C-alpha cells in the first residue's frame, strides 16, 4: 500500500509511475526466461498474412504498388521462342501452377477483379540445353524475373536458374482474404551468395521413409537449398541396399525388408532431387561410425583385444588389411555408378584409437610402417588410401574437418566440412581456407539440438565468412549445411523439427551478406512458415499466432 | 513402379519380415521366461550426451530394435504372468458381457474400438487362423457392476479392474465401466506378435487401480488454435496411457476460440479467425462425447482475472485500462466493477450447462498488480475495503468468482497464485489448487495441503519446455508425494497434469512433442509409488512408444531405434 499516499500527489505519482515502469521492464527482463505459461511482455499476435515476401531474400528486388490478378484458367507458363526445353522445366510448370492455385489441398479458382490488369503468362527463357542434366557445384542459378501485365518473363542461363525463379515467382503471388490472387509489378535479379547450400539428414540412427525424404526435398526447394547431404549409413544401421555387397543391408539394416533403401528408392530420390535442382551427396563415413558394416562385411572391422585375446568386439575399418581397401574400391565404384554427383562425402570423423591400440597385429603393422605409437599416422594412412581410391574411381570428395585436423594430405579440390566449435569456428575456417582448401560450414547449424523458444535468430546470425582471412580465403568458402542428426528424429517429427528453422540458414546462404536485419527477416520467416504449412508441410510455429491458410 | 506393384512388393517384404518377427518375438518370450522382464533391446549403456555429435556405439544393430513383449504401460499395480501362451484370431475372438453384467454404449463402442486396435497390429497376421490344437482364446468377458448408460467419469469414479487370462478365456471384472475401459486398454497391450506371427498373450492375472484419481493433460488452444481432429487424436493417446482429465485451457490472452452461446461476440472478435479458428458448440460436444466414451473428464479453464486480453476485443469495458508513461494498455478484468461479476455469472452459468464435469478451472494466475497500483479507482476501492496489499484485492475477486461457481453447484480449481502465502485460508476447502511453479513446488504442495486444500501438481511437468536428448526420466522421477507432510496432507494430493503450453506448439508438432514424454507422467500417476526402476521403465516405454506409433499417434522417438513394423 506504499504507493497510495503518493497517488494523490500528481508529481510524485509521475515519479512513481516512472519507477514502476522501470521496475516492470526489469521484471519482464528478469521473469521472461522463466517459461511460465504466461508471456509477460504480451504482444497481440497478428495474423500472418500472405503478402508476397520472398525468402531467401533476392539479391535485387523492386516491387511497385501496381498489382495484377491471376486467373486459374487464364494463366499459363510458356517457353520463349528461342528457349531450350526439357523435362525439368516442363514438370516445374505443373508443380508451380499447383502451388499457386491450390489452397487447402484443392485447386481453388481465385476471384478475378475486373478493375485490375491480369497477368496471363510467364514466359520462360532457358539458354543452356537442359535435357537430362544434373545440377553440380558449378551450376549457374542466376535468373532475372520481370513481372508485368499481361506477360512476365523469366530468363536464366540454366534450368536451375529457372527453378529458383519459379520459386520466387510463386512466393511473390499472394491470396487476399476475399479470394483474389495478386502479384505486384516486380523485377528480380537474383543469384546465390554460396554455391553449396545443404541439408544433412541421417537415415542410420532412425530410418526415414522415402515419403518424408521427398517432403524434405520439397521444403528444400521452397527455400532454395541445393544439396541433400545424405548421411545414409552409420553405426546404428546400414539401410543402403548395395549391389556389390547386399549383405551390408541384409545384416546391417534395422530390418532388411522394411527399413532399407533399395536401388530403386535411391534412384527415385535422386530423380526427385534432380527435378528440383538439388544435388544428392551421399556420405559413406569411414573408418569410424561403421559398426553396422561389421555383420555384412566380415573382416572389414578391426577386432578389439583384451590383453592377448580378442574380446569379441569390433571397431572401425581395419586399416592394415588390403581387403579393406578392396572392399572400399568396390563400394566406391558402385557409389560412383549409383550417385551422379561429382562429390562423395567420405566422413572421416571421430575415430577413436582404443581398439586399434589393443590389437597386436595393428601394433606390428605400426612398427612395420614406422608409425611408432602415433595412431593418427595410421588414420592418415587409411584416409589417404581412401582418398586415392575415390580419385581413381573418378570422384571428388568432401570430408569432415578431422581429416585435415589430423594432418592428412588431401587433394586440392577437397571440400572440408567444418562441424566442431572447438577451439572456434573462425579459427578452423581460417585454417582450412589457409591451406587453399574449400570449406563448408555446419558448426552453428546443428538443428538437431533443440531448446525452448524461438531459436532461429542464432542460426541467422551465423555467417560462414565471418573469420579473419584474405579475400582469396573467403572465396574458398563455398557454403554450409543445416544438419539434422537422427538420434531423436524420425518420420514422426522430422519435418516439424527442421522447418522453418532451416529457413534461417537458407537465407544466410543465399542472400546478400548485408541482409542482416532481424526485423525484416522475422516478417519473411513468418510468411515462409505459413507458406510451407499451406503447401502441406508440418512446419512448426515460431511464436503464438496463426496463419491465413493453415490447416485442412 | 506402379502403386499395385509396390503394394505387392511390400506384401512380399512382409512375408519375409514375418519370419524375422517370429524369431524376434520368440527370443523375447524366452527372455520373459527366464527373468520375467525383457532386457531393453540391448541398450545397455546410456544414450549419448548432447556434447557428442554421434552416439558412441560398440554393438550391433540388434540393440536398437524395439521388441514386442506385451508389457503394459502404465505398469499395473499387481501382475503375474506365466510362460503359458495363448493366441487370438480376429474371426473367432469376441468381446462379450458376462451374465449379469451392466451393459451400455460406452462398452459397446469400446469393444469395437479395441477390436480394431488389437487386430490391426499388422496386416500379415490377420489372415492367420487359430488351429484346433493351439490354445486359442475366443472371448473376453466383461463384468460391470454399476449401471453405466450415459455415465460420465468423475473424480470419485472407480477405475479398478481385475483381468484374468487363462485357458478358459479372458475375464475382466470391474465395479464401474471406467475400470472396464482401463482393463480393455491393458488387455490390448498384453497382446504381441508371437510365434508364427500370431496374436499372442501370456497367461496373466492382473489387479489394477490408479494411485491418483486426477491424471491430466493440459492443452492450450489460445496461443495456437488446435483443430478438433488433433484434440481427438490426443484424447486417443491419453486413453492409451490411462490419463483421465483433459484440462482444456481454452482461452487466454492471444485468442478466444470458444464460441459462447451467451456472448458470441467474444469469439467473433477475439478468436484468431471467427469462422475457421473457433470451437463451435457442436465441436465442444464432439470433444466432450469423445472424451466421455474414453473415460476422460474435460475440465475447461476460463482463466481470470489476468490472461484475458482476447476478451477485451469484444468487451473492452471488462478490462481495466492501465497507464504507463508511454501510454495505456489493457490489464486484467476490472475487479471493482459489479458488471464484471454479472458478466462472469452469466458466462459461468453457460460453462456449467455446456461442460458436465464437476470441476471448473478458474485460473487466477499471474495477475499484473502494476496496473492496479497506478489506478485511482482501484486505490479508492482498496482504501474502502481496508486492503493493505494487492493480493487481497485478487483474493476478493477470486472469492467472488468461486462463490458464483459454488452457487452453480460446481467446484473450482485454481492456479497456486490464488493460495499465495497468507491467503491459503481465503478459498473454500473444496477448492483444488494446481501447483505450477517449477521452483520449490514441494514446499508449495506442503503449504497448500497444510491448510487442508486439495492439490494437483504440474510444477515438474511442463512439457512445452524442451531440451536436447532423452528427457523423460526427469518427469518420471518427479513424485507428487515428494514433500514433507503428514499422511493426511499426502491424501489431499489428487494427482497431477502434464502441461503443453501453446507458445510454440500447434497441430503441426503437438503430438510428437507431447508423446511419449507425457507417458512418463502417466505411469507416475497411475502406478504404485515404488515403480521406480528406470531400466524396466525404459524397456516398457520403448515398446509403448512404438505401440502408439502403430496406433496412428506420431509419438517421437526416445533414442536411436526401430519399431518392429513397417516404418511410418
PDB file of C-alpha atoms in Angstrom, chain B residues 209-396:
ATOM      1  CA  UNK B 209      -6.127 -49.423  -9.915  1.00  0.00           C
ATOM      2  CA  UNK B 210      -4.729 -45.910 -10.144  1.00  0.00           C
ATOM      3  CA  UNK B 211      -2.561 -44.353  -7.481  1.00  0.00           C
ATOM      4  CA  UNK B 212      -4.064 -40.908  -8.122  1.00  0.00           C
ATOM      5  CA  UNK B 213      -7.590 -40.094  -9.287  1.00  0.00           C
ATOM      6  CA  UNK B 214      -6.668 -36.928 -11.238  1.00  0.00           C
ATOM      7  CA  UNK B 215      -4.310 -37.674 -14.137  1.00  0.00           C
ATOM      8  CA  UNK B 216      -4.404 -34.883 -16.616  1.00  0.00           C
ATOM      9  CA  UNK B 217      -3.029 -33.389 -19.790  1.00  0.00           C
ATOM     10  CA  UNK B 218      -3.362 -29.658 -20.366  1.00  0.00           C
ATOM     11  CA  UNK B 219      -3.666 -28.304 -23.881  1.00  0.00           C
ATOM     12  CA  UNK B 220      -3.631 -24.594 -24.611  1.00  0.00           C
ATOM     13  CA  UNK B 221      -5.858 -23.676 -27.538  1.00  0.00           C
ATOM     14  CA  UNK B 222      -5.410 -19.937 -27.251  1.00  0.00           C
ATOM     15  CA  UNK B 223      -1.772 -19.320 -28.143  1.00  0.00           C
ATOM     16  CA  UNK B 224      -2.318 -21.507 -31.160  1.00  0.00           C
ATOM     17  CA  UNK B 225      -5.570 -22.942 -32.365  1.00  0.00           C
ATOM     18  CA  UNK B 226      -5.635 -26.726 -32.293  1.00  0.00           C
ATOM     19  CA  UNK B 227      -8.157 -28.220 -34.741  1.00  0.00           C
ATOM     20  CA  UNK B 228     -10.687 -30.669 -33.278  1.00  0.00           C
ATOM     21  CA  UNK B 229      -9.115 -33.551 -35.177  1.00  0.00           C
ATOM     22  CA  UNK B 230      -5.885 -33.205 -33.211  1.00  0.00           C
ATOM     23  CA  UNK B 231      -7.668 -32.800 -29.889  1.00  0.00           C
ATOM     24  CA  UNK B 232      -9.448 -36.075 -30.571  1.00  0.00           C
ATOM     25  CA  UNK B 233      -6.199 -37.763 -31.530  1.00  0.00           C
ATOM     26  CA  UNK B 234      -4.738 -36.543 -28.294  1.00  0.00           C
ATOM     27  CA  UNK B 235      -7.690 -37.993 -26.382  1.00  0.00           C
ATOM     28  CA  UNK B 236      -6.890 -41.337 -28.020  1.00  0.00           C
ATOM     29  CA  UNK B 237      -3.292 -41.064 -26.879  1.00  0.00           C
ATOM     30  CA  UNK B 238      -4.491 -40.154 -23.386  1.00  0.00           C
ATOM     31  CA  UNK B 239      -6.673 -43.271 -23.265  1.00  0.00           C
ATOM     32  CA  UNK B 240      -3.692 -45.373 -24.374  1.00  0.00           C
ATOM     33  CA  UNK B 241      -1.895 -44.008 -21.302  1.00  0.00           C
ATOM     34  CA  UNK B 242      -4.832 -44.134 -18.845  1.00  0.00           C
ATOM     35  CA  UNK B 243      -4.927 -40.367 -18.429  1.00  0.00           C
ATOM     36  CA  UNK B 244      -8.392 -39.311 -17.318  1.00  0.00           C
ATOM     37  CA  UNK B 245      -8.529 -35.491 -17.344  1.00  0.00           C
ATOM     38  CA  UNK B 246      -8.306 -33.221 -20.350  1.00  0.00           C
ATOM     39  CA  UNK B 247      -7.596 -29.808 -18.847  1.00  0.00           C
ATOM     40  CA  UNK B 248      -8.731 -27.563 -21.641  1.00  0.00           C
ATOM     41  CA  UNK B 249      -7.032 -24.184 -21.303  1.00  0.00           C
ATOM     42  CA  UNK B 250      -9.433 -22.985 -23.909  1.00  0.00           C
ATOM     43  CA  UNK B 251      -8.965 -19.204 -23.888  1.00  0.00           C
ATOM     44  CA  UNK B 252      -6.176 -16.815 -22.903  1.00  0.00           C
ATOM     45  CA  UNK B 253      -4.575 -13.541 -23.965  1.00  0.00           C
ATOM     46  CA  UNK B 254      -3.851 -14.352 -27.606  1.00  0.00           C
ATOM     47  CA  UNK B 255      -7.259 -15.634 -28.681  1.00  0.00           C
ATOM     48  CA  UNK B 256     -10.739 -16.622 -27.576  1.00  0.00           C
ATOM     49  CA  UNK B 257     -11.708 -19.606 -29.717  1.00  0.00           C
ATOM     50  CA  UNK B 258     -14.657 -20.763 -27.574  1.00  0.00           C
ATOM     51  CA  UNK B 259     -17.879 -19.877 -29.327  1.00  0.00           C
ATOM     52  CA  UNK B 260     -20.095 -18.821 -26.446  1.00  0.00           C
ATOM     53  CA  UNK B 261     -23.872 -19.032 -26.647  1.00  0.00           C
ATOM     54  CA  UNK B 262     -24.400 -16.147 -24.241  1.00  0.00           C
ATOM     55  CA  UNK B 263     -21.624 -13.971 -25.659  1.00  0.00           C
ATOM     56  CA  UNK B 264     -20.999 -14.955 -29.288  1.00  0.00           C
ATOM     57  CA  UNK B 265     -19.096 -11.720 -29.836  1.00  0.00           C
ATOM     58  CA  UNK B 266     -16.263 -12.990 -27.632  1.00  0.00           C
ATOM     59  CA  UNK B 267     -15.083 -15.406 -30.312  1.00  0.00           C
ATOM     60  CA  UNK B 268     -16.348 -13.301 -33.178  1.00  0.00           C
ATOM     61  CA  UNK B 269     -13.893 -10.604 -32.207  1.00  0.00           C
ATOM     62  CA  UNK B 270     -11.480 -12.481 -30.008  1.00  0.00           C
ATOM     63  CA  UNK B 271     -10.757 -15.633 -31.988  1.00  0.00           C
ATOM     64  CA  UNK B 272      -7.865 -15.612 -34.417  1.00  0.00           C
ATOM     65  CA  UNK B 273     -10.483 -16.059 -37.096  1.00  0.00           C
ATOM     66  CA  UNK B 274     -14.214 -16.140 -36.326  1.00  0.00           C
ATOM     67  CA  UNK B 275     -15.004 -18.807 -38.949  1.00  0.00           C
ATOM     68  CA  UNK B 276     -12.033 -21.105 -39.001  1.00  0.00           C
ATOM     69  CA  UNK B 277     -10.336 -20.733 -35.623  1.00  0.00           C
ATOM     70  CA  UNK B 278     -13.243 -21.383 -33.274  1.00  0.00           C
ATOM     71  CA  UNK B 279     -14.736 -24.247 -31.317  1.00  0.00           C
ATOM     72  CA  UNK B 280     -18.427 -24.221 -32.026  1.00  0.00           C
ATOM     73  CA  UNK B 281     -20.890 -25.679 -29.555  1.00  0.00           C
ATOM     74  CA  UNK B 282     -21.025 -28.710 -31.834  1.00  0.00           C
ATOM     75  CA  UNK B 283     -17.227 -29.041 -31.734  1.00  0.00           C
ATOM     76  CA  UNK B 284     -17.285 -28.854 -27.954  1.00  0.00           C
ATOM     77  CA  UNK B 285     -19.972 -31.532 -27.757  1.00  0.00           C
ATOM     78  CA  UNK B 286     -17.959 -33.739 -30.108  1.00  0.00           C
ATOM     79  CA  UNK B 287     -14.928 -33.411 -27.872  1.00  0.00           C
ATOM     80  CA  UNK B 288     -16.934 -33.969 -24.672  1.00  0.00           C
ATOM     81  CA  UNK B 289     -18.554 -37.114 -26.027  1.00  0.00           C
ATOM     82  CA  UNK B 290     -15.315 -38.488 -27.447  1.00  0.00           C
ATOM     83  CA  UNK B 291     -13.682 -37.938 -24.077  1.00  0.00           C
ATOM     84  CA  UNK B 292     -16.610 -39.386 -22.123  1.00  0.00           C
ATOM     85  CA  UNK B 293     -16.522 -42.593 -24.151  1.00  0.00           C
ATOM     86  CA  UNK B 294     -12.865 -42.977 -23.213  1.00  0.00           C
ATOM     87  CA  UNK B 295     -13.319 -42.262 -19.524  1.00  0.00           C
ATOM     88  CA  UNK B 296     -11.778 -38.810 -19.735  1.00  0.00           C
ATOM     89  CA  UNK B 297     -13.113 -35.773 -17.917  1.00  0.00           C
ATOM     90  CA  UNK B 298     -12.990 -32.436 -19.671  1.00  0.00           C
ATOM     91  CA  UNK B 299     -12.145 -29.650 -17.239  1.00  0.00           C
ATOM     92  CA  UNK B 300     -12.465 -26.299 -19.003  1.00  0.00           C
ATOM     93  CA  UNK B 301     -10.361 -23.389 -17.862  1.00  0.00           C
ATOM     94  CA  UNK B 302     -11.642 -19.844 -18.158  1.00  0.00           C
ATOM     95  CA  UNK B 303      -8.665 -18.080 -16.667  1.00  0.00           C
ATOM     96  CA  UNK B 304      -9.413 -14.719 -14.988  1.00  0.00           C
ATOM     97  CA  UNK B 305      -8.803 -12.013 -13.975  1.00  0.00           C
ATOM     98  CA  UNK B 306      -5.468 -11.957 -15.851  1.00  0.00           C
ATOM     99  CA  UNK B 307      -4.829 -13.702 -19.185  1.00  0.00           C
ATOM    100  CA  UNK B 308      -7.958 -12.146 -20.620  1.00  0.00           C
ATOM    101  CA  UNK B 309      -6.720  -9.746 -23.286  1.00  0.00           C
ATOM    102  CA  UNK B 310      -8.611 -11.550 -26.027  1.00  0.00           C
ATOM    103  CA  UNK B 311     -11.845 -10.968 -24.103  1.00  0.00           C
ATOM    104  CA  UNK B 312     -11.358  -7.255 -24.441  1.00  0.00           C
ATOM    105  CA  UNK B 313     -11.781  -7.186 -28.223  1.00  0.00           C
ATOM    106  CA  UNK B 314     -15.491  -7.743 -27.772  1.00  0.00           C
ATOM    107  CA  UNK B 315     -15.856  -6.467 -24.229  1.00  0.00           C
ATOM    108  CA  UNK B 316     -13.382  -3.625 -23.708  1.00  0.00           C
ATOM    109  CA  UNK B 317     -15.162  -2.461 -20.563  1.00  0.00           C
ATOM    110  CA  UNK B 318     -14.451  -5.743 -18.827  1.00  0.00           C
ATOM    111  CA  UNK B 319     -10.762  -4.961 -18.702  1.00  0.00           C
ATOM    112  CA  UNK B 320      -9.103  -2.394 -16.538  1.00  0.00           C
ATOM    113  CA  UNK B 321      -7.291   0.222 -18.539  1.00  0.00           C
ATOM    114  CA  UNK B 322      -3.779   0.697 -17.244  1.00  0.00           C
ATOM    115  CA  UNK B 323      -1.452   3.596 -17.729  1.00  0.00           C
ATOM    116  CA  UNK B 324       2.267   3.767 -18.208  1.00  0.00           C
ATOM    117  CA  UNK B 325       4.443   6.655 -19.161  1.00  0.00           C
ATOM    118  CA  UNK B 326       4.335   5.570 -22.766  1.00  0.00           C
ATOM    119  CA  UNK B 327       0.596   5.159 -22.951  1.00  0.00           C
ATOM    120  CA  UNK B 328      -2.192   2.933 -21.872  1.00  0.00           C
ATOM    121  CA  UNK B 329      -2.832  -0.746 -22.190  1.00  0.00           C
ATOM    122  CA  UNK B 330      -5.462  -3.202 -21.146  1.00  0.00           C
ATOM    123  CA  UNK B 331      -4.958  -5.114 -17.916  1.00  0.00           C
ATOM    124  CA  UNK B 332      -6.889  -7.789 -16.088  1.00  0.00           C
ATOM    125  CA  UNK B 333     -10.656  -7.934 -15.642  1.00  0.00           C
ATOM    126  CA  UNK B 334     -11.779  -4.999 -13.569  1.00  0.00           C
ATOM    127  CA  UNK B 335     -12.292  -6.343 -10.038  1.00  0.00           C
ATOM    128  CA  UNK B 336     -14.096  -3.297  -8.716  1.00  0.00           C
ATOM    129  CA  UNK B 337     -16.939  -3.165 -11.229  1.00  0.00           C
ATOM    130  CA  UNK B 338     -20.121  -5.037 -10.441  1.00  0.00           C
ATOM    131  CA  UNK B 339     -20.613  -5.521 -14.176  1.00  0.00           C
ATOM    132  CA  UNK B 340     -17.588  -7.830 -14.176  1.00  0.00           C
ATOM    133  CA  UNK B 341     -19.273 -10.205 -11.752  1.00  0.00           C
ATOM    134  CA  UNK B 342     -22.563 -10.084 -13.602  1.00  0.00           C
ATOM    135  CA  UNK B 343     -20.763 -10.986 -16.791  1.00  0.00           C
ATOM    136  CA  UNK B 344     -18.821 -13.780 -15.121  1.00  0.00           C
ATOM    137  CA  UNK B 345     -22.015 -15.102 -13.569  1.00  0.00           C
ATOM    138  CA  UNK B 346     -23.638 -15.420 -16.943  1.00  0.00           C
ATOM    139  CA  UNK B 347     -20.557 -16.942 -18.570  1.00  0.00           C
ATOM    140  CA  UNK B 348     -20.066 -19.473 -15.781  1.00  0.00           C
ATOM    141  CA  UNK B 349     -23.735 -20.405 -15.958  1.00  0.00           C
ATOM    142  CA  UNK B 350     -23.108 -21.297 -19.588  1.00  0.00           C
ATOM    143  CA  UNK B 351     -19.923 -23.176 -18.716  1.00  0.00           C
ATOM    144  CA  UNK B 352     -21.955 -25.168 -16.213  1.00  0.00           C
ATOM    145  CA  UNK B 353     -24.536 -26.018 -18.849  1.00  0.00           C
ATOM    146  CA  UNK B 354     -22.021 -26.941 -21.542  1.00  0.00           C
ATOM    147  CA  UNK B 355     -19.340 -28.800 -19.593  1.00  0.00           C
ATOM    148  CA  UNK B 356     -20.697 -31.613 -17.429  1.00  0.00           C
ATOM    149  CA  UNK B 357     -17.657 -32.037 -15.190  1.00  0.00           C
ATOM    150  CA  UNK B 358     -17.941 -31.090 -11.545  1.00  0.00           C
ATOM    151  CA  UNK B 359     -14.734 -29.083 -11.713  1.00  0.00           C
ATOM    152  CA  UNK B 360     -14.261 -25.724 -13.414  1.00  0.00           C
ATOM    153  CA  UNK B 361     -10.781 -24.257 -13.624  1.00  0.00           C
ATOM    154  CA  UNK B 362     -10.820 -20.547 -12.849  1.00  0.00           C
ATOM    155  CA  UNK B 363      -7.177 -19.773 -13.467  1.00  0.00           C
ATOM    156  CA  UNK B 364      -6.303 -16.840 -11.254  1.00  0.00           C
ATOM    157  CA  UNK B 365      -2.608 -16.837 -12.073  1.00  0.00           C
ATOM    158  CA  UNK B 366      -0.117 -14.129 -12.849  1.00  0.00           C
ATOM    159  CA  UNK B 367      -2.213 -11.046 -12.225  1.00  0.00           C
ATOM    160  CA  UNK B 368      -0.276  -7.930 -13.050  1.00  0.00           C
ATOM    161  CA  UNK B 369      -0.527  -5.694  -9.978  1.00  0.00           C
ATOM    162  CA  UNK B 370       1.447  -2.910 -11.660  1.00  0.00           C
ATOM    163  CA  UNK B 371      -1.711  -1.880 -13.464  1.00  0.00           C
ATOM    164  CA  UNK B 372      -3.779  -1.739 -10.303  1.00  0.00           C
ATOM    165  CA  UNK B 373      -1.103   0.227  -8.476  1.00  0.00           C
ATOM    166  CA  UNK B 374      -1.449   3.163 -10.805  1.00  0.00           C
ATOM    167  CA  UNK B 375      -5.183   3.338 -10.766  1.00  0.00           C
ATOM    168  CA  UNK B 376      -7.207   5.794  -8.753  1.00  0.00           C
ATOM    169  CA  UNK B 377     -10.401   3.756  -8.893  1.00  0.00           C
ATOM    170  CA  UNK B 378      -8.617   0.678  -7.586  1.00  0.00           C
ATOM    171  CA  UNK B 379      -6.822   2.676  -4.937  1.00  0.00           C
ATOM    172  CA  UNK B 380     -10.088   4.096  -3.707  1.00  0.00           C
ATOM    173  CA  UNK B 381     -11.646   0.655  -3.553  1.00  0.00           C
ATOM    174  CA  UNK B 382      -8.652  -0.710  -1.695  1.00  0.00           C
ATOM    175  CA  UNK B 383      -8.955   2.020   0.870  1.00  0.00           C
ATOM    176  CA  UNK B 384     -12.672   1.460   1.260  1.00  0.00           C
ATOM    177  CA  UNK B 385     -12.119  -2.249   1.840  1.00  0.00           C
ATOM    178  CA  UNK B 386      -9.156  -1.588   4.078  1.00  0.00           C
ATOM    179  CA  UNK B 387      -6.879  -3.746   1.916  1.00  0.00           C
ATOM    180  CA  UNK B 388      -3.212  -3.094   2.523  1.00  0.00           C
ATOM    181  CA  UNK B 389      -1.815  -5.080  -0.370  1.00  0.00           C
ATOM    182  CA  UNK B 390      -2.922  -6.093  -3.841  1.00  0.00           C
ATOM    183  CA  UNK B 391      -3.054  -9.827  -3.288  1.00  0.00           C
ATOM    184  CA  UNK B 392      -6.047  -9.077  -1.088  1.00  0.00           C
ATOM    185  CA  UNK B 393      -7.860  -7.494  -3.989  1.00  0.00           C
ATOM    186  CA  UNK B 394      -7.008 -10.508  -6.091  1.00  0.00           C
ATOM    187  CA  UNK B 395      -8.397 -12.704  -3.338  1.00  0.00           C
ATOM    188  CA  UNK B 396     -11.524 -10.574  -3.194  1.00  0.00           C
TER     189      UNK B 396
END
